mmCIF file of C-alpha atoms and ligand atoms in Angstrom:
data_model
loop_
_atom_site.group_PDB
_atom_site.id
_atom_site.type_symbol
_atom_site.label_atom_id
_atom_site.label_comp_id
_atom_site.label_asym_id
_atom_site.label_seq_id
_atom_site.Cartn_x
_atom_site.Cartn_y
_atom_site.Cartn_z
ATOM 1 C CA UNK M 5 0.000 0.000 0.000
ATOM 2 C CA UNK M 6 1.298 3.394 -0.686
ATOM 3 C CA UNK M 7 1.736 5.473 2.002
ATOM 4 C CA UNK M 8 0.660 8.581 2.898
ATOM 5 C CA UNK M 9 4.382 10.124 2.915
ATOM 6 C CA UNK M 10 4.974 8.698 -1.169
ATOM 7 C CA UNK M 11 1.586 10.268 -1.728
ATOM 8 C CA UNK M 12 2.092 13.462 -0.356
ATOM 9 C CA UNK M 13 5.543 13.568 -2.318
ATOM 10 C CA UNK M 14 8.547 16.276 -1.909
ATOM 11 C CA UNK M 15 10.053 19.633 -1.986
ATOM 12 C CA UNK M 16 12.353 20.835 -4.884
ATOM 13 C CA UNK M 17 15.452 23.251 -4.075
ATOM 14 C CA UNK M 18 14.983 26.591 -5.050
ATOM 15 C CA UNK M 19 10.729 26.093 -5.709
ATOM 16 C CA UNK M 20 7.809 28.726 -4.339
ATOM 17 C CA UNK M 21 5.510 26.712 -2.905
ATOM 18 C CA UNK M 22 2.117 28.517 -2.009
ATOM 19 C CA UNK M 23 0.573 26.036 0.212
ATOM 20 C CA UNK M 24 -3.297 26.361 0.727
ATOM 21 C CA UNK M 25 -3.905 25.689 4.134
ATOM 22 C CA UNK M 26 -7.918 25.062 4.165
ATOM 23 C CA UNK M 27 -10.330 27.124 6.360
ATOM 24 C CA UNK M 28 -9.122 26.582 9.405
ATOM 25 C CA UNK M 29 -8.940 23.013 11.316
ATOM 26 C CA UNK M 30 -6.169 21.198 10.080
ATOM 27 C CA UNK M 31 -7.471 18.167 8.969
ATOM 28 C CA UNK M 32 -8.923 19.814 5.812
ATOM 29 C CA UNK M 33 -5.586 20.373 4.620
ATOM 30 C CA UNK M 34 -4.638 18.246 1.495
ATOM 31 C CA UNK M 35 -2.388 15.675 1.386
ATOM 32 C CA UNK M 36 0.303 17.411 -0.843
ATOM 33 C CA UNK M 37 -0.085 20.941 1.590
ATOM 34 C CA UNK M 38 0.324 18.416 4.633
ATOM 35 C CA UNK M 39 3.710 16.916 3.243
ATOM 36 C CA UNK M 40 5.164 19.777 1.740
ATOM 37 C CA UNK M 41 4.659 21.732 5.291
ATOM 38 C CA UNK M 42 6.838 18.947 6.487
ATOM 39 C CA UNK M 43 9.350 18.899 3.448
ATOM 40 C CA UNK M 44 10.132 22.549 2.938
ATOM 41 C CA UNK M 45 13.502 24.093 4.016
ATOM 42 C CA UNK M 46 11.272 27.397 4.929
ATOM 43 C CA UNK M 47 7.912 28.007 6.301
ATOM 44 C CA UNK M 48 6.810 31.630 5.204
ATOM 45 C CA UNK M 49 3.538 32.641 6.365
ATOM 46 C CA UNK M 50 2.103 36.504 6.238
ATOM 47 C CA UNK M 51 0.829 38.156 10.061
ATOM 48 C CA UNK M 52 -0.459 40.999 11.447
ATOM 49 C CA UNK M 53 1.909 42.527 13.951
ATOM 50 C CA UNK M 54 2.016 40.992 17.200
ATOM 51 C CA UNK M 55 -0.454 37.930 15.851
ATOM 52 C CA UNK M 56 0.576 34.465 15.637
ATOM 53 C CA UNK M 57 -0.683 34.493 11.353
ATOM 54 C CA UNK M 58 -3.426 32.435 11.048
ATOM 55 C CA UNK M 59 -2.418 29.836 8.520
ATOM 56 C CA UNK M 60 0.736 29.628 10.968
ATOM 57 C CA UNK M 61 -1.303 28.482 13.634
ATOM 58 C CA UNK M 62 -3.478 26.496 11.551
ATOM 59 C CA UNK M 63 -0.266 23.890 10.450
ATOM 60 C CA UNK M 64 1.031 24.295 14.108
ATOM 61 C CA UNK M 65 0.244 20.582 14.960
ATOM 62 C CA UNK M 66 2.416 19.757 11.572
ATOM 63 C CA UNK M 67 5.691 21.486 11.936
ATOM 64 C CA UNK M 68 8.807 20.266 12.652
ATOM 65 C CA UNK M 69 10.644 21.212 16.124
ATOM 66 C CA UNK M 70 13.393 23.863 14.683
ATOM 67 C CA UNK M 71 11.717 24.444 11.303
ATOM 68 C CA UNK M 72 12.824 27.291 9.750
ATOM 69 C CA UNK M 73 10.221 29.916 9.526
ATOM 70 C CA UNK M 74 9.809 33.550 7.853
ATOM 71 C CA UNK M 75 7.650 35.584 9.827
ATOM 72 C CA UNK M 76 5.868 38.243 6.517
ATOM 73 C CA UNK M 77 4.657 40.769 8.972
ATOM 74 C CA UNK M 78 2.032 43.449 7.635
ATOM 75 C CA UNK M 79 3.161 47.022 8.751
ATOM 76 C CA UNK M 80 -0.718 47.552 9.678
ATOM 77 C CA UNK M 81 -2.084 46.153 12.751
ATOM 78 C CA UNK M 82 -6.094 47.626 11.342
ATOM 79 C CA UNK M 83 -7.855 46.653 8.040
ATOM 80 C CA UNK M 84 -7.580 50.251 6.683
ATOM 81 C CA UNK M 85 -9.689 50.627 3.333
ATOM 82 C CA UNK M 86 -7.867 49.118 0.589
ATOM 83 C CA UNK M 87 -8.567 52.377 -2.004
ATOM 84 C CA UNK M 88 -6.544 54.525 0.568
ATOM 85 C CA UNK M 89 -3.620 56.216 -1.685
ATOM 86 C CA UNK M 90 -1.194 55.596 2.116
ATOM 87 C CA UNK M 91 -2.900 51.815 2.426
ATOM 88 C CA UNK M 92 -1.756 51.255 -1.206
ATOM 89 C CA UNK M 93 1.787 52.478 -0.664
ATOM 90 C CA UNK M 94 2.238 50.622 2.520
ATOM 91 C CA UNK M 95 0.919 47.478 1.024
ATOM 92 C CA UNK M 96 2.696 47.800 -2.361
ATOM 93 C CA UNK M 97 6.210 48.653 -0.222
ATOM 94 C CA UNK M 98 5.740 45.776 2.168
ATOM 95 C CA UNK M 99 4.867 43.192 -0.768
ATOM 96 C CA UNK M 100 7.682 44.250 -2.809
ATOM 97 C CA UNK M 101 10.034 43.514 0.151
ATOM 98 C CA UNK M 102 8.330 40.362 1.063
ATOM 99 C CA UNK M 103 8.976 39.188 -2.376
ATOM 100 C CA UNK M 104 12.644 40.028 -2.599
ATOM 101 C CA UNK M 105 13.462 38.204 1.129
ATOM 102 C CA UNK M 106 11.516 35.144 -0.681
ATOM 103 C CA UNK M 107 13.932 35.726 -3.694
ATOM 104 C CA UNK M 108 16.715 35.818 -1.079
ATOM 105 C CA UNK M 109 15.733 31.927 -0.154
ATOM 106 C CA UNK M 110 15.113 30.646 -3.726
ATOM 107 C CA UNK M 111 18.048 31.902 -5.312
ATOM 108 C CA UNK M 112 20.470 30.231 -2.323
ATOM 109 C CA UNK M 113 18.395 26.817 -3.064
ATOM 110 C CA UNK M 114 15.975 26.609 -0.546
ATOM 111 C CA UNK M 115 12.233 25.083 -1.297
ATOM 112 C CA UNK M 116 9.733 27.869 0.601
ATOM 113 C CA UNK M 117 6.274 26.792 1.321
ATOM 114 C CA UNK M 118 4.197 30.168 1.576
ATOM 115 C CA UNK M 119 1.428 29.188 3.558
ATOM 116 C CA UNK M 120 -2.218 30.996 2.488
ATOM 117 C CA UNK M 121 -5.742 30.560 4.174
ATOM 118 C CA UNK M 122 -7.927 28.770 2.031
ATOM 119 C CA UNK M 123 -7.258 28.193 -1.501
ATOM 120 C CA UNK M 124 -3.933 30.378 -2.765
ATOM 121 C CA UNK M 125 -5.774 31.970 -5.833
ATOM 122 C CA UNK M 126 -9.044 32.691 -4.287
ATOM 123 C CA UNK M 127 -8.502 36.325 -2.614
ATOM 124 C CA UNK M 128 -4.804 35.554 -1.550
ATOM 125 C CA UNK M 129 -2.155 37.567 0.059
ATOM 126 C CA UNK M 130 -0.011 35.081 -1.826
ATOM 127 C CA UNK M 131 -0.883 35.786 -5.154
ATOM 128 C CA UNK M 132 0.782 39.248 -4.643
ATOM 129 C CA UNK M 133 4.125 36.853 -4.415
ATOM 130 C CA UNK M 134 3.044 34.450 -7.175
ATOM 131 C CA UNK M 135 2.656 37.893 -9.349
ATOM 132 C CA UNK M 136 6.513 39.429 -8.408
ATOM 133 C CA UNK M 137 8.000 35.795 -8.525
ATOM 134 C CA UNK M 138 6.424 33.592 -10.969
ATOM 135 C CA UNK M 139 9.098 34.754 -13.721
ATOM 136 C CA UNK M 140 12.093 34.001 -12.074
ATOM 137 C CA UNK M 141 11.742 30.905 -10.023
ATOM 138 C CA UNK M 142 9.665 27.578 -10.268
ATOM 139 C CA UNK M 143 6.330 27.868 -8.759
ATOM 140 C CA UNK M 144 3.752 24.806 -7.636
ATOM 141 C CA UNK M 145 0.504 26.278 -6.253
ATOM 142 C CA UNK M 146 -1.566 23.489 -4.163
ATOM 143 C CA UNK M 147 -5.405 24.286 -3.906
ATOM 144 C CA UNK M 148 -6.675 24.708 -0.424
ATOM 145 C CA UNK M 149 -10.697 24.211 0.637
ATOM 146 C CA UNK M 150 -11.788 27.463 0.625
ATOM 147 C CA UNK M 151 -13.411 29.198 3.846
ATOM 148 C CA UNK M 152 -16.298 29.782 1.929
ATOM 149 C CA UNK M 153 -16.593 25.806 1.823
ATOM 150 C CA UNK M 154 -15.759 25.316 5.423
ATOM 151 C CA UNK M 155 -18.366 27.786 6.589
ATOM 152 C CA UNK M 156 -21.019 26.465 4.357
ATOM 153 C CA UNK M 157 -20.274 22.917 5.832
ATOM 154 C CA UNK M 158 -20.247 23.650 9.440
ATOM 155 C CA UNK M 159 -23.605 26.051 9.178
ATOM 156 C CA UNK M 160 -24.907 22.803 7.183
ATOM 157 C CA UNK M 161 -25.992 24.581 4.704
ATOM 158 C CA UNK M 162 -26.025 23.430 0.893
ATOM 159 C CA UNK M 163 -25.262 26.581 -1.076
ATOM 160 C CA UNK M 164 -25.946 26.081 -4.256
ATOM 161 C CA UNK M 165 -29.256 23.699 -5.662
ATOM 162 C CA UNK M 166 -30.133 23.073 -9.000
ATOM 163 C CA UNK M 167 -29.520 25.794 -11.771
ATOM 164 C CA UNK M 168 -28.399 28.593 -8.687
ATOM 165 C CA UNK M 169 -26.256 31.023 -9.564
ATOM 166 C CA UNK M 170 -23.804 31.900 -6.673
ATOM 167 C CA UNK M 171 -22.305 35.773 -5.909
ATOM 168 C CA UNK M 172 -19.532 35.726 -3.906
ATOM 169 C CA UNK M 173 -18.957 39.462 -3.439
ATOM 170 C CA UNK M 174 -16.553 41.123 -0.965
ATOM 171 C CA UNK M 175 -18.305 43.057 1.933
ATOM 172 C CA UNK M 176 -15.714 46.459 1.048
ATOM 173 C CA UNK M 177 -18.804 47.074 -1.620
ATOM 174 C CA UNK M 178 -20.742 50.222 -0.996
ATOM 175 C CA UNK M 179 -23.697 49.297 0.134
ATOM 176 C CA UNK M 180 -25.855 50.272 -3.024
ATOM 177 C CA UNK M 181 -23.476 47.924 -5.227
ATOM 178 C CA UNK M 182 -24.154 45.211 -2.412
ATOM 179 C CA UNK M 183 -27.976 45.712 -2.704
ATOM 180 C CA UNK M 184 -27.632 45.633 -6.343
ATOM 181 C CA UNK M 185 -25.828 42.258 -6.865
ATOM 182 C CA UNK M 186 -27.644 40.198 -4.382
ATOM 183 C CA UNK M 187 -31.206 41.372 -6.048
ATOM 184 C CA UNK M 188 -29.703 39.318 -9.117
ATOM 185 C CA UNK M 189 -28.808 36.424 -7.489
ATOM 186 C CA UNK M 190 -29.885 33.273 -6.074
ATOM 187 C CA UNK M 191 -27.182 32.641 -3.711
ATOM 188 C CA UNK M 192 -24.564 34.709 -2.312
ATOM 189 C CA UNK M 193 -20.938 34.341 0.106
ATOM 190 C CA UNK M 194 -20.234 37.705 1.112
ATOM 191 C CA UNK M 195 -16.542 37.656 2.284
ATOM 192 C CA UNK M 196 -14.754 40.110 3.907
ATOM 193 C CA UNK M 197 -17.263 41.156 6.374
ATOM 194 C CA UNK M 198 -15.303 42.207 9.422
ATOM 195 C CA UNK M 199 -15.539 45.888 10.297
ATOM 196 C CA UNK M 200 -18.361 46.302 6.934
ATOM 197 C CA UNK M 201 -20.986 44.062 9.421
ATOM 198 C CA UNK M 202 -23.448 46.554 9.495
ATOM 199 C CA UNK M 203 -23.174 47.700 6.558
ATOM 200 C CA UNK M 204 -23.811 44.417 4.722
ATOM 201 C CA UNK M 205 -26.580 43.514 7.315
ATOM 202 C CA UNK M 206 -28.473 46.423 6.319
ATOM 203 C CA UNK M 207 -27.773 45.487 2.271
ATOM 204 C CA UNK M 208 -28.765 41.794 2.598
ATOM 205 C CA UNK M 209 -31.784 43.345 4.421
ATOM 206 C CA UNK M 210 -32.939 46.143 1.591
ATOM 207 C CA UNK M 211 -32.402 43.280 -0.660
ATOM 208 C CA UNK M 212 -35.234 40.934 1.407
ATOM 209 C CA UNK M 213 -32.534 38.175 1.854
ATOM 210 C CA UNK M 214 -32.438 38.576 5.658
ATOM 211 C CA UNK M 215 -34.543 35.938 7.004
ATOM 212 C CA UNK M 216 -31.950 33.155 5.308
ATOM 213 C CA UNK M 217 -28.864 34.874 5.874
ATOM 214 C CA UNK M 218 -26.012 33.196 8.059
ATOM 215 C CA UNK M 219 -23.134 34.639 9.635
ATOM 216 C CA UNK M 220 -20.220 32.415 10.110
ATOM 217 C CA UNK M 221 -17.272 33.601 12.110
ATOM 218 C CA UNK M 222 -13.880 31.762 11.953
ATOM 219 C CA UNK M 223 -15.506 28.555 10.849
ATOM 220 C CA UNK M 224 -13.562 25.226 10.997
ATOM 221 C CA UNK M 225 -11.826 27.052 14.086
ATOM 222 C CA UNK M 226 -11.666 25.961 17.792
ATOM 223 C CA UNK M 227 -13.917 29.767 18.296
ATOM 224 C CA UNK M 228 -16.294 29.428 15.429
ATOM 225 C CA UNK M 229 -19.555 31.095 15.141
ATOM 226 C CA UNK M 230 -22.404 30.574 13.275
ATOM 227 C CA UNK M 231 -25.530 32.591 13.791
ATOM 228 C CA UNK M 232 -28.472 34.001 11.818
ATOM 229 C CA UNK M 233 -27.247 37.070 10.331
ATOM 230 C CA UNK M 234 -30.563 38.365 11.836
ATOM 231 C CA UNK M 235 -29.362 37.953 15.296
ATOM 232 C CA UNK M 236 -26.157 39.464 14.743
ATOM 233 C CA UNK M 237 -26.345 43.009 15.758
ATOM 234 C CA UNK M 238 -22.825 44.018 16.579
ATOM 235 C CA UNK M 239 -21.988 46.650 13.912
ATOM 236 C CA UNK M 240 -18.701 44.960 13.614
ATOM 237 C CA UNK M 241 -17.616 41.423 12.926
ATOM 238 C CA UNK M 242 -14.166 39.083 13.364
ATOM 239 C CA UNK M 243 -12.001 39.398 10.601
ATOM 240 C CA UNK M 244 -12.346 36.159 9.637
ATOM 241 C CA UNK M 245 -16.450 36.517 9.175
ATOM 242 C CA UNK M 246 -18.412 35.641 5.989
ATOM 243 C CA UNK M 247 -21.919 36.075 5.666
ATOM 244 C CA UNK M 248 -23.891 32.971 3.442
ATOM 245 C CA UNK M 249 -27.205 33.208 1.492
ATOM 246 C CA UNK M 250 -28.335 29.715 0.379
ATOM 247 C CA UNK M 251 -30.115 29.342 -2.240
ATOM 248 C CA UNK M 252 -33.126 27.578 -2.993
ATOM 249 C CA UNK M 253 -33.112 26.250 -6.347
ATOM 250 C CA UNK M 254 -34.572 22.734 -7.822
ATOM 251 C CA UNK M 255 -34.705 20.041 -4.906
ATOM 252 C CA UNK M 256 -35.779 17.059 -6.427
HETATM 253 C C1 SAM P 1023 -8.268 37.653 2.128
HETATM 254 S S1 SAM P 1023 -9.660 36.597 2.110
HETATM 255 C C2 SAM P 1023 -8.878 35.016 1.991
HETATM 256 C C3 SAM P 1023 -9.758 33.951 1.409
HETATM 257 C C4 SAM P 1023 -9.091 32.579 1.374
HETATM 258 N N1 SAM P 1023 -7.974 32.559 0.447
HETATM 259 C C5 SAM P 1023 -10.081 31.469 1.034
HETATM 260 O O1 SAM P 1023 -9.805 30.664 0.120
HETATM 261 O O2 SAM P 1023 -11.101 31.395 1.705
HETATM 262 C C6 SAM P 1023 -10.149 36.658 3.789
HETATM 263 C C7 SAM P 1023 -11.649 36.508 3.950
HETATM 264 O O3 SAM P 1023 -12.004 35.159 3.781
HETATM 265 C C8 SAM P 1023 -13.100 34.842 4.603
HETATM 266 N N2 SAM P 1023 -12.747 33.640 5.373
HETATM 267 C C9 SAM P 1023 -11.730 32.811 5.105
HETATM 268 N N3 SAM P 1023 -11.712 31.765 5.945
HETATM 269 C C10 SAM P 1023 -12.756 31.933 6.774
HETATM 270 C C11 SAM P 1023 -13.280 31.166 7.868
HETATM 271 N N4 SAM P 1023 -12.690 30.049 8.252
HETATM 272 N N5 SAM P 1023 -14.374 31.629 8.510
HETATM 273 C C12 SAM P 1023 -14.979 32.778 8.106
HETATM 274 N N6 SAM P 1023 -14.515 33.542 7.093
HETATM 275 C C13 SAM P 1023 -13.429 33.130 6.442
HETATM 276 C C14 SAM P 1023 -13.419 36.061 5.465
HETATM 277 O O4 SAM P 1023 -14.496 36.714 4.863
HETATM 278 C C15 SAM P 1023 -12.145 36.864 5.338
HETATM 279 O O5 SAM P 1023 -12.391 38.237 5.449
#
């Protein structure tokens, strides 16, 4: 029988790795993401300052003692809004160094696993890496289960029956835009909901999708959440908060 080692297979020197880590409990991670955590020379993972990172914590039970790590800290501890001209500089200055220290590694041989939330290309810090490295050195991307997926499981909630069409639309909308889209569709994953809670509780309301809204907060996670959005009156939510409107297509 093969085991799960040979399946999970191994690093190359000098290879970007962006490693999808899954929404949250660690045994949603793939096989391949599970082994190359283990087989990397480097773990890189982004944080906030003076946070652990959460797809760090998430492959804590997998790491090595003494694994070598780089820490990709953010310069902003606050989700500041994204079409700031000073957000955009500070973003754009910190990605471009993050991307040459990851150079630094590749070029003297070392295989770096860049751990991301989720799935890599789905809303990723790490495709801001992928985008400034991708030319120069060999890159393997390994798809994670998305947090939309997680959260959808653990509310047990099919999303998506029948012919449904599915939104997924970041909370950062202005509310108008918000209203807009979810009048045209069947089912929606609003991501991004954090400090934009009321704001998209008020658009999922003008849009008469309230009474089968869920809020899911960190889901997967030892802390998770999961509440009609209804009963959710904070104005703000955790960062990791997504808000899910089944639909209700053909059930046969
Ligand atoms: C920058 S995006 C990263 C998405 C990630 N790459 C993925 O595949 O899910 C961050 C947003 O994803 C959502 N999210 C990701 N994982 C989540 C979870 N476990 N619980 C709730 N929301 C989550 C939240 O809306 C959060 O604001």
């Amino acid at each position: 029988m093969t085991s799960l080692d040979d399946l999970a297979g191994t690093a190359r020197a000098g290879t970007l790795y962006g490693i999808g880590v899954g929404p949250g409990d660690v045994r949603y991670l793939t096989l391949r993401a599970a082994g190359l955590v283990r087989a990397v020379d480097v773990v890189a993972f982004f944080a906030k300052r003076g946070l652990q990172g959460n797809a760090r914590r998430i492959v804590t039970p997998l790491l090595a003692p003494g694994q070598a790590e780089a820490r990709l800290e953010y310069p902003m501890t606050e989700e500041a809004p994204a079409e700031s001209a000073d957000y955009q500089r500070e973003i754009g200055a910190f990605y471009r160094d993050a991307a040459v220290r990851l150079a630094g590694l590749l070029r003297a041989g070392k295989s770096v696993g860049l751990l991301a939330e989720g799935d890599p290309f789905f809303y990723g810090s790490f495709m801001h890496m992928w985008r400034r490295l991708a030319p120069d050195f060999p890159v393997e991307v390994v798809p994670g289960v998305t947090g939309m997926s997680g959260c959808w499981t653990r509310a047990k909630t099919p999303i998506t029956w029948g012919d449904d069409m599915l939104a997924v639309l970041p909370g950062t909308l202005g509310e108008s835009a918000l209203v807009e889209r979810l009048r045209l569709t069947d089912a929606a994953v609003i991501m991004k909901v954090g400090r934009n809670l009321a704001k998209v509780r008020r658009a999922v309301e003008q849009a008469g999708l309230l009474a089968r809204a869920i809020y899911v907060e960190r889901g997967t996670m030892a802390d998770e959440r999961i509440l009609p959005l209804a009963d959710c009156t904070e104005g703000r939510g955790a960062y990791f908060g997504m808000v899910l409107i089944p639909g209700e297509g053909r059930r046969i």
